[in-house]
Amino acid sequence: MKSLHKRQIIIINKLILEDKPITSKQLAFFVGVSVRTIKSDIVEINEKIAHYHIRIMSKPREGYWIVIDENADIEELSKITDAKIVKKFDDTPKFNYERINYIIKKLLVVDYHIKLEDLMDEIFVSRSTLTQDLKEIRSLLSKFRLKVVSRSNYGIIIEGSEIDKRLCIAEYFFHYNNRANYSIASENMFTVGKSKEEYDSILRFIKEVCDKYNILLSDFSLNNFAIHVFVSIRRCTFYNYIKAEDTLKENVEDSIEFKAATELTKKLEDYYEFMLPIGETIYYSLHLKSKRISSEDQINAQEKQKLRDCILSIIEEVKSNFDVNFENDKELYDYLYLHIAQMITRLRNNMVIRNPLAHDNLRRYLFATKITYTACMIIEKTYDVKIDINEFGYLVLYFNLALCKIENKKKIRIALVSGRGRPESTMYLNEITEYFSHEKYEVKMLDNSQIILGDYKNIDLLVSTYTLTTPPNVPSITIEDDSYLDEIRKALNKIKVNNLDFKKYFKEEYSCFNLDGNTKEEVLENLYDKFIELKFIDKLPEKNKAFVSNEIGNGIVHFQDLFRICRKGFFFIAVLNKPVLWDQDVVRVLIMLKTKRDGDKDLSTLCKIISKWANNPDMVESLIENMNYSMFLSDIKNV
């Protein structure tokens, strides 16, 4: 029998095991390739197996099945129906996001070239599929300043500084993509080998030196630093050391952090019974310097003025863009003052302080996220740095806290209209006043004559003890039983939603189900085509003015129009036809929320509604499964 590559063997085995036809889409999903590839493979398979009286048949709208004639060459057939191959395939990453994670991990744990042919054979893909995967891998690794270098007759290898390799190892082995159910050779050098005793010892050493030198670290930073120390020990075991470059020394020499790191190095040497070079001490110093909780005393006078100017520019720009005034919020100013200074140090040293809730923060606080983009553009321009998603997520929290304080100052006015006696009316008034905080709500009494005359223009919600004969043009509820306080709360929650013009932003034509694309780049290309079709944009944006996208968890990517390319307000939502690796997460849903101008009064309300929906995994999954816009709209209105 002519040679079949392993993916074709998998297809034949799958067809033999099934007792009914399988569609090309089902086969594509099973194997992890496109429908076009499946069709090409089957044509090629039939050419190779025709002489052995075995063939794959097909019928429109039914699918493919295999036919084995009576005089088929069973001996040859047995060679290509090896259950071991199928079992190995089941344990191999199939989708591009699984393969990418697998290949990155494999490249990170070896210090030699890997041939493409070996990779193709290992994960059952063609050269074209592997080439496409490597394109995305190069993009992902570039964020760690690492390169995938190819050399003829040798293969591929990761190149970059040892510090950047360690940062990448910490991310891929300890933080991201932990759901994968497959493993690679040598992976246990970063997982199984991390005994609790060893990890606890490293953590204890760090706490001891930090206490001695009065270096304050958050609990998460302590654990994160312990992971990096653990990775450093494993790397040193294989002679992968940090180079003690002069620029690194200058950042830490004569510092408290360096003294603490020197003592930490001595403790590690005693524990592991081998010497660590000076580069490792410098590396630990950089982590301490980047992760410690700082105070104003550590900032010099020139940097203080630069920082003040930067924060004032942020506050002015936010007020101009969003009509939100943070000028009198001293707490926000103090938070930004201390965080930005330390953040700049971390970014310049390429020392990431991980934020495990970064994506969650972006999803929960969409309006604060939009404000944070404005702030980050000013910070990046002032300090010539690029802010990563971890730091961005912390800034979102500061701005959301400031927004909450402004929101709490806006009082919602509730009016009680009672046709009952004064004692009972007073009882209801007291209950409502006590139940709803004075800080956010203002409760007052109105009489029936004021209702008849329409004297309730400034009231947000009317609560009455009887059915009003003249229907008011503001939301109202009638007290019927003891559950009336809950009914009031529900009504208050709906006030802003009901005041929103849903038809203006939410239109079925602003949705797209089964958006094509096997990779992030393909999805983006199809998305821009859709935006042009919907007249959101006139042409493809320039590369440096493209929409910015962020993973926000729950399989969602949120797009931002930072350069104000779109001139109309809308809410766009798309469901991908297959899961796609975006940056670090696998996504299925794309959303974009746009008002005519950033300061539009609807923007904050829209962001809250979409945040509540995106925070509900069941609703997101319902959209993916049903792809029904009416159901989605119903969920949005009742979220």
XYZ file of C-alpha atoms in Angstrom:
639
model
C 0.000 0.000 0.000
C 1.248 3.467 -0.869
C 2.415 5.481 2.110
C -0.308 7.242 4.075
C 0.597 9.966 6.511
C -0.664 9.591 10.064
C -3.624 11.975 9.793
C -4.941 9.932 6.856
C -4.518 6.751 8.925
C -6.539 8.389 11.687
C -9.329 9.237 9.208
C -9.481 5.620 7.935
C -9.568 4.273 11.502
C -12.340 6.663 12.469
C -14.460 5.627 9.475
C -13.938 1.920 10.186
C -14.968 2.315 13.836
C -18.167 4.233 13.015
C -21.285 2.350 11.937
C -22.839 5.326 10.176
C -21.672 8.065 7.784
C -19.611 10.936 9.203
C -19.775 14.443 7.721
C -16.661 16.293 6.642
C -17.361 18.839 9.409
C -17.421 16.093 12.052
C -14.185 14.604 10.724
C -12.569 18.048 10.638
C -13.562 18.629 14.269
C -12.242 15.209 15.288
C -8.904 15.552 13.526
C -8.493 19.272 14.206
C -8.120 20.511 10.616
C -10.299 22.368 8.121
C -13.095 20.792 6.064
C -11.076 21.558 2.930
C -8.129 19.554 4.299
C -10.422 16.591 5.074
C -11.790 16.576 1.524
C -8.282 16.741 0.062
C -7.109 13.937 2.348
C -9.988 11.657 1.318
C -9.269 12.159 -2.394
C -5.638 11.285 -1.732
C -6.561 8.291 0.463
C -8.797 6.818 -2.240
C -5.997 7.128 -4.780
C -3.622 5.268 -2.464
C -5.949 2.443 -1.395
C -7.899 1.835 -4.652
C -5.735 -1.155 -5.689
C -6.552 -2.930 -2.414
C -10.330 -2.935 -2.997
C -10.926 -0.473 -0.162
C -12.556 2.894 -0.794
C -14.217 5.805 0.989
C -17.701 6.612 -0.281
C -19.677 9.832 0.187
C -23.186 11.201 -0.247
C -24.310 14.846 -0.017
C -25.883 15.768 3.347
C -24.982 12.340 4.766
C -21.207 12.183 4.862
C -18.437 9.609 4.375
C -18.211 5.890 5.068
C -15.693 3.192 4.211
C -16.407 0.183 1.962
C -14.260 -2.959 2.240
C -14.830 -5.448 -0.608
C -14.796 -9.230 -0.075
C -11.494 -9.560 -1.933
C -9.871 -6.654 -0.072
C -6.246 -7.039 1.010
C -6.905 -7.595 4.739
C -3.234 -7.938 5.554
C -2.538 -4.461 4.194
C -5.671 -3.121 5.875
C -4.487 -4.405 9.257
C -1.301 -2.382 8.866
C -3.250 0.852 8.815
C -5.805 0.029 11.533
C -3.410 -0.036 14.450
C -5.300 0.865 17.657
C -2.064 2.179 19.181
C -1.932 4.954 16.590
C -5.507 5.982 17.373
C -4.776 5.935 21.117
C -1.703 8.092 20.610
C -3.753 10.469 18.503
C -6.353 10.782 21.283
C -3.577 11.914 23.646
C -2.199 14.451 21.167
C -3.255 18.117 20.941
C -5.666 18.519 18.019
C -6.838 22.140 17.946
C -4.460 24.929 17.067
C -4.590 26.430 20.584
C -3.637 23.023 22.064
C -0.832 22.510 19.555
C 0.546 25.997 20.128
C 0.658 25.507 23.882
C 2.288 22.085 23.393
C 4.962 23.325 20.977
C 5.843 26.371 23.122
C 6.313 24.168 26.177
C 8.423 21.696 24.206
C 10.662 24.446 22.833
C 11.085 25.975 26.294
C 12.417 22.809 27.934
C 15.045 21.872 25.357
C 18.296 23.575 24.407
C 18.632 21.952 20.997
C 17.011 22.297 17.577
C 13.803 20.372 16.872
C 13.186 19.262 13.298
C 9.863 20.256 11.772
C 9.424 16.744 10.409
C 9.689 15.330 13.935
C 7.083 17.789 15.206
C 4.743 17.026 12.295
C 5.025 13.317 13.044
C 4.582 13.852 16.777
C 1.372 15.885 16.619
C -0.116 14.500 13.363
C -0.167 17.691 11.283
C 0.930 18.721 7.828
C 3.754 21.150 7.112
C 1.302 23.899 6.152
C -0.597 23.487 9.451
C 2.648 23.536 11.442
C 3.827 26.618 9.538
C 0.600 28.403 10.461
C 0.975 27.360 14.105
C 4.568 28.609 14.187
C 3.417 31.984 12.914
C 1.187 32.358 15.979
C 3.878 30.936 18.264
C 6.335 33.577 17.069
C 3.756 36.270 17.815
C 3.086 34.950 21.328
C 6.760 34.530 22.192
C 7.600 38.012 20.905
C 5.709 39.366 23.933
C 8.478 37.829 26.009
C 11.109 39.204 23.600
C 11.864 35.638 22.459
C 12.364 34.438 18.869
C 11.831 31.115 17.139
C 14.897 30.717 14.920
C 15.011 28.199 12.074
C 18.207 26.648 10.704
C 18.354 24.490 7.593
C 18.808 20.772 8.255
C 18.688 21.394 12.016
C 15.196 22.658 12.809
C 13.858 25.336 15.167
C 14.942 26.630 18.564
C 13.970 29.476 20.913
C 16.493 32.288 21.251
C 16.477 35.137 23.740
C 17.791 36.175 27.132
C 17.670 33.733 30.018
C 15.524 36.178 32.028
C 12.894 36.267 29.294
C 12.947 32.488 28.922
C 12.281 32.109 32.633
C 9.407 34.591 32.543
C 7.904 32.604 29.685
C 8.411 29.279 31.487
C 6.661 30.631 34.590
C 3.708 31.738 32.487
C 3.242 28.585 30.414
C 4.003 25.995 33.076
C 2.480 27.608 36.146
C -0.139 30.095 35.071
C -1.667 29.718 31.617
C -3.269 26.796 29.801
C -3.317 24.464 32.778
C -6.458 22.759 31.432
C -4.556 20.830 28.769
C -4.797 17.103 29.409
C -1.630 16.152 27.563
C 2.014 16.360 28.570
C 5.385 16.581 26.910
C 8.719 14.935 27.522
C 10.758 16.705 30.241
C 7.735 18.708 31.394
C 8.050 17.117 34.817
C 11.226 19.087 35.449
C 8.907 22.017 36.165
C 5.883 20.234 37.632
C 6.254 16.816 39.242
C 9.663 17.758 40.631
C 8.187 20.678 42.581
C 7.594 18.902 45.869
C 5.657 20.741 48.542
C 8.632 20.510 50.886
C 10.962 22.147 48.372
C 8.491 24.899 47.486
C 7.702 25.625 51.143
C 11.416 25.898 51.889
C 11.910 28.469 49.134
C 8.895 30.420 50.387
C 10.251 30.347 53.947
C 13.667 31.649 52.820
C 12.030 34.538 50.948
C 9.883 35.506 53.956
C 12.899 35.408 56.274
C 15.030 37.762 54.171
C 12.085 40.087 53.452
C 11.298 40.360 57.156
C 14.949 41.033 57.990
C 15.325 43.808 55.389
C 11.818 45.238 55.834
C 10.766 44.445 52.270
C 6.993 44.231 52.053
C 5.516 41.846 49.437
C 1.867 40.923 48.918
C 0.928 37.271 49.448
C 0.527 36.777 45.720
C 3.917 38.388 44.967
C 5.543 36.126 47.549
C 4.184 33.023 45.859
C 4.969 34.349 42.400
C 8.565 35.087 43.422
C 8.863 31.575 44.886
C 7.826 30.142 41.496
C 10.520 32.176 39.750
C 13.144 31.060 42.258
C 12.091 27.456 41.722
C 12.372 27.863 37.933
C 15.812 29.469 38.367
C 17.063 26.479 40.376
C 15.855 24.055 37.698
C 17.457 26.135 34.948
C 20.743 26.341 36.852
C 20.716 22.555 37.227
C 21.053 22.435 33.424
C 23.655 25.250 33.385
C 21.265 27.910 32.112
C 22.461 30.927 34.100
C 21.624 34.626 34.125
C 24.457 36.662 32.620
C 25.689 39.283 35.098
C 25.531 42.207 32.653
C 26.628 45.682 33.797
C 23.225 47.227 33.064
C 21.554 44.708 35.374
C 24.118 45.330 38.116
C 23.520 49.090 37.935
C 19.818 48.608 38.607
C 20.349 46.863 41.941
C 23.864 47.427 43.305
C 24.069 49.077 46.740
C 20.347 48.486 47.214
C 18.519 46.844 50.120
C 17.089 44.391 47.609
C 20.584 43.245 46.591
C 21.557 42.651 50.234
C 18.397 40.616 50.747
C 19.000 38.681 47.513
C 22.573 37.909 48.564
C 21.296 36.365 51.778
C 18.573 34.479 49.893
C 21.214 33.074 47.516
C 23.267 31.810 50.490
C 20.212 30.044 51.952
C 19.463 28.411 48.584
C 23.106 27.290 48.173
C 23.046 25.663 51.597
C 19.715 23.963 50.880
C 20.589 22.643 47.406
C 24.299 22.136 48.128
C 25.633 23.826 44.994
C 26.931 27.297 44.135
C 24.842 29.909 42.359
C 26.609 32.534 40.205
C 26.294 36.276 40.870
C 23.839 36.632 37.977
C 21.239 34.701 39.987
C 21.615 37.085 42.939
C 21.075 40.032 40.592
C 18.036 38.246 39.158
C 16.520 37.782 42.628
C 17.278 41.448 43.384
C 15.351 42.585 40.320
C 12.342 40.519 41.394
C 12.399 42.005 44.898
C 12.809 45.519 43.563
C 9.941 45.063 41.117
C 7.535 43.277 43.449
C 7.949 45.138 46.745
C 5.215 47.509 47.873
C 6.853 50.929 47.552
C 6.532 54.210 49.419
C 6.902 57.801 48.265
C 10.335 58.052 49.908
C 11.789 55.808 47.176
C 10.985 58.356 44.412
C 13.399 61.228 43.744
C 12.269 64.859 43.290
C 12.552 64.917 39.488
C 10.544 61.719 39.116
C 7.947 63.029 41.570
C 7.241 66.065 39.378
C 7.113 63.962 36.228
C 4.677 61.616 37.941
C 2.445 64.469 39.137
C 2.284 65.926 35.632
C 1.423 62.511 34.202
C -1.438 61.939 36.658
C -2.851 65.442 36.115
C -2.791 64.839 32.344
C -4.698 61.576 32.868
C -7.369 63.297 34.979
C -7.784 66.101 32.413
C -8.010 63.684 29.482
C -10.566 61.468 31.233
C -12.705 64.513 31.989
C -12.479 65.665 28.360
C -13.185 62.231 26.844
C -15.727 60.738 29.235
C -17.136 63.720 31.146
C -15.968 62.054 34.367
C -14.293 64.300 36.931
C -11.638 62.758 39.198
C -10.063 66.111 40.148
C -11.051 65.945 43.822
C -10.409 62.238 44.335
C -7.283 62.252 46.503
C -7.485 58.488 47.075
C -7.257 57.791 43.324
C -4.354 60.261 43.025
C -2.448 58.526 45.840
C -3.074 55.054 44.391
C -1.834 56.098 40.953
C 1.119 57.990 42.419
C 2.531 54.937 44.175
C 1.512 52.316 41.606
C 2.742 54.052 38.442
C 6.227 54.694 39.847
C 6.713 51.053 40.799
C 5.066 49.869 37.575
C 7.570 51.792 35.446
C 10.440 50.113 37.312
C 8.918 46.690 36.659
C 8.299 47.352 32.979
C 11.813 48.659 32.381
C 13.286 45.585 34.060
C 10.908 43.278 32.148
C 9.730 41.975 35.512
C 6.023 41.247 35.327
C 3.950 41.335 38.491
C 1.261 38.814 37.617
C -2.377 39.707 38.052
C -4.428 36.496 38.216
C -7.686 38.462 37.991
C -6.687 40.781 35.135
C -9.154 39.322 32.615
C -11.884 39.125 35.243
C -11.378 42.795 36.103
C -11.668 43.810 32.457
C -14.878 41.808 32.112
C -16.501 43.078 35.305
C -15.633 46.726 34.772
C -15.922 47.545 31.076
C -16.421 51.271 31.608
C -13.379 51.501 33.883
C -11.473 49.537 31.224
C -12.250 52.199 28.613
C -11.021 54.935 30.976
C -7.885 52.913 31.754
C -6.989 52.816 28.043
C -6.941 56.611 28.008
C -4.709 56.651 31.088
C -2.328 54.045 29.665
C -1.842 55.940 26.406
C -0.631 58.934 28.441
C 1.593 56.813 30.716
C 3.170 55.000 27.754
C 3.880 58.280 25.978
C 5.319 59.914 29.114
C 7.620 57.042 30.105
C 8.208 55.342 26.741
C 7.018 51.937 27.967
C 4.418 49.383 26.907
C 1.927 48.447 29.639
C 1.104 44.740 29.768
C -2.262 43.175 30.628
C -1.245 42.427 34.240
C -0.463 46.054 35.078
C -3.467 47.210 33.050
C -5.738 45.042 35.206
C -4.518 46.697 38.415
C -5.111 50.184 37.007
C -8.665 49.156 36.053
C -9.373 48.465 39.740
C -8.233 51.940 40.782
C -10.405 53.673 38.209
C -13.412 51.473 38.961
C -13.145 52.310 42.666
C -13.156 56.014 41.765
C -16.189 55.513 39.486
C -18.071 53.738 42.289
C -17.545 56.704 44.591
C -18.964 59.060 41.964
C -21.883 56.715 41.360
C -22.669 56.558 45.073
C -22.936 60.344 45.211
C -25.778 60.320 42.675
C -28.960 59.929 44.704
C -31.958 58.065 43.318
C -35.247 59.677 44.389
C -38.076 57.431 45.628
C -41.521 58.867 46.400
C -44.165 57.129 48.525
C -47.816 57.829 47.737
C -50.158 56.473 50.435
C -53.919 56.521 50.649
C -53.863 55.023 54.117
C -53.708 56.684 57.505
C -50.733 58.645 58.764
C -49.414 55.886 61.111
C -49.378 53.241 58.345
C -47.936 55.704 55.815
C -45.209 56.614 58.332
C -44.481 52.910 58.863
C -43.941 52.354 55.117
C -41.861 55.520 54.863
C -39.612 54.353 57.716
C -39.204 50.858 56.293
C -38.261 52.140 52.841
C -35.891 54.766 54.282
C -34.218 52.202 56.539
C -33.893 49.573 53.785
C -32.390 51.917 51.194
C -29.173 53.673 52.200
C -29.296 57.451 52.759
C -26.031 57.739 50.808
C -27.588 56.568 47.549
C -31.344 57.067 47.892
C -33.599 59.947 48.857
C -37.077 58.962 50.079
C -39.987 61.397 50.422
C -43.790 61.470 50.708
C -46.180 62.731 48.012
C -49.954 63.096 48.198
C -52.477 62.118 45.548
C -53.054 65.716 44.427
C -49.398 66.026 43.448
C -49.746 62.875 41.320
C -52.864 64.228 39.600
C -51.093 67.532 38.884
C -47.954 65.697 37.662
C -45.815 67.261 40.348
C -43.222 64.480 40.437
C -40.838 65.449 37.633
C -37.683 64.810 39.678
C -38.817 61.432 41.010
C -37.124 58.239 39.746
C -39.574 55.713 41.240
C -43.115 56.019 42.606
C -44.245 53.568 45.312
C -47.961 53.578 46.124
C -50.245 51.749 48.528
C -53.036 51.698 45.922
C -53.360 51.432 42.135
C -52.824 54.861 40.621
C -55.768 55.954 38.428
C -53.545 58.261 36.414
C -50.637 56.149 35.083
C -47.420 58.110 35.768
C -44.700 58.572 33.148
C -42.073 57.310 35.605
C -41.621 53.718 36.859
C -44.021 52.788 39.644
C -44.934 49.797 41.808
C -47.888 49.067 44.089
C -47.435 47.679 47.606
C -49.358 44.396 47.668
C -47.656 42.264 50.319
C -44.566 42.008 52.528
C -42.301 41.442 49.503
C -42.691 45.040 48.361
C -39.135 46.011 49.416
C -37.684 43.382 47.060
C -39.989 44.649 44.323
C -38.680 48.178 44.883
C -35.084 46.975 44.566
C -35.861 45.131 41.321
C -37.571 48.217 39.943
C -34.579 50.402 40.853
C -32.210 47.997 39.115
C -34.262 48.269 35.923
C -34.575 52.070 35.883
C -31.399 52.764 33.923
C -31.946 49.793 31.632
C -35.481 50.911 30.822
C -34.240 54.434 30.077
C -31.792 53.069 27.529
C -32.785 53.055 23.870
C -32.095 49.376 23.149
C -33.128 49.616 19.513
C -30.438 52.220 18.939
C -27.568 49.917 19.927
C -28.891 46.354 19.812
C -29.860 45.266 16.301
C -29.823 41.742 14.954
C -27.887 42.857 11.879
C -25.131 43.894 14.323
C -24.479 40.223 15.071
C -22.595 37.490 13.265
C -22.868 33.800 14.043
C -20.315 31.231 12.844
C -17.677 33.834 11.982
C -14.989 31.956 10.058
C -11.317 31.730 10.947
C -8.831 29.107 12.095
C -6.441 31.631 13.633
C -6.601 35.051 15.253
C -5.364 36.693 12.046
C -8.008 34.989 9.902
C -10.757 35.941 12.348
C -9.612 39.579 12.356
C -9.578 39.684 8.572
C -13.160 38.381 8.416
C -14.228 40.691 11.245
C -12.992 43.798 9.429
C -14.787 42.659 6.277
C -17.969 42.399 8.341
C -17.459 45.878 9.793
C -17.061 47.311 6.294
C -20.228 45.477 5.200
C -22.129 46.992 8.171
C -20.651 50.431 7.372
C -19.025 50.683 10.799
C -15.805 51.550 8.956
C -15.097 52.661 5.387
C -11.880 50.714 4.875
C -9.361 48.557 6.673
C -7.687 50.607 9.433
C -3.965 51.274 9.284
C -1.902 48.806 11.306
C -0.965 51.367 13.966
C -4.616 52.480 14.299
C -6.369 49.115 14.358
C -8.930 48.189 16.967
C -7.418 47.025 20.237
C -8.630 43.688 21.577
C -8.479 42.176 25.056
C -9.385 38.760 26.361
C -11.827 39.252 29.232
C -12.400 35.644 30.262
C -15.375 33.317 29.714
C -14.159 32.847 26.121
C -14.800 36.509 25.188
C -12.678 39.126 23.408
C -13.605 42.799 23.847
C -12.670 45.266 21.074
C -11.933 48.972 21.637
C -11.979 51.782 19.091
C -9.194 53.864 20.647
C -8.584 55.919 17.506
C -12.272 56.716 16.956
C -12.521 55.144 13.539
C -16.223 54.301 13.960
C -18.607 57.256 13.804
C -21.830 55.592 14.984
C -23.048 53.913 18.130
C -23.622 50.141 18.176
C -23.131 46.904 20.038
C -21.628 44.166 17.867
C -21.393 40.516 18.871
C -19.985 37.537 16.968
C -19.691 33.820 17.724
C -16.782 32.031 16.051
C -17.394 28.822 14.132
C -14.621 27.143 16.164
C -12.510 27.933 19.255
C -9.437 30.047 18.457
C -6.390 30.883 20.564
C -6.285 34.675 20.832
C -3.376 35.728 23.002
C -3.397 33.419 25.990
C -7.013 32.295 26.107
C -9.194 30.203 23.826
C -12.125 32.335 22.668
C -15.487 31.858 20.971
C -17.198 35.267 21.323
C -16.206 38.755 20.115
C -17.904 41.921 21.368
C -17.547 45.618 20.626
C -19.447 48.433 22.322
C -19.347 51.889 20.804
C -21.263 55.107 21.487
C -21.103 58.109 19.195
C -18.732 59.791 21.638
C -16.969 58.452 24.731
C -18.747 60.963 26.961
C -22.196 59.769 25.892
C -24.420 59.254 28.965
C -25.399 55.795 27.643
C -21.854 54.434 27.688
C -21.628 53.725 31.417
C -25.042 52.013 31.474
C -24.265 49.938 28.388
C -20.965 48.826 29.910
C -22.691 47.709 33.112
C -25.288 45.701 31.181
C -22.701 43.965 28.987
C -20.454 43.317 32.004
C -23.295 41.568 33.842
C -24.049 39.423 30.796
C -20.375 38.559 30.190
C -20.005 37.608 33.867
C -22.692 34.972 33.507
C -21.042 31.845 31.988
C -24.422 30.179 31.453
C -25.676 33.063 29.320
C -22.449 33.131 27.298
C -22.650 29.374 26.733
C -26.314 29.707 25.747
C -25.372 32.197 23.042
C -22.635 29.892 21.718
C -24.928 26.844 21.652
C -28.110 28.474 20.312
C -26.715 31.369 18.248
C -30.072 33.078 18.664
C -30.065 36.883 18.827
C -33.589 37.127 20.286
C -32.555 34.908 23.212
C -29.420 36.996 23.682
C -31.429 40.231 23.720
C -33.819 38.760 26.263
C -30.871 37.810 28.486
C -29.398 41.305 28.155
C -32.640 42.965 29.206
C -33.146 40.664 32.184
C -29.572 40.181 33.293
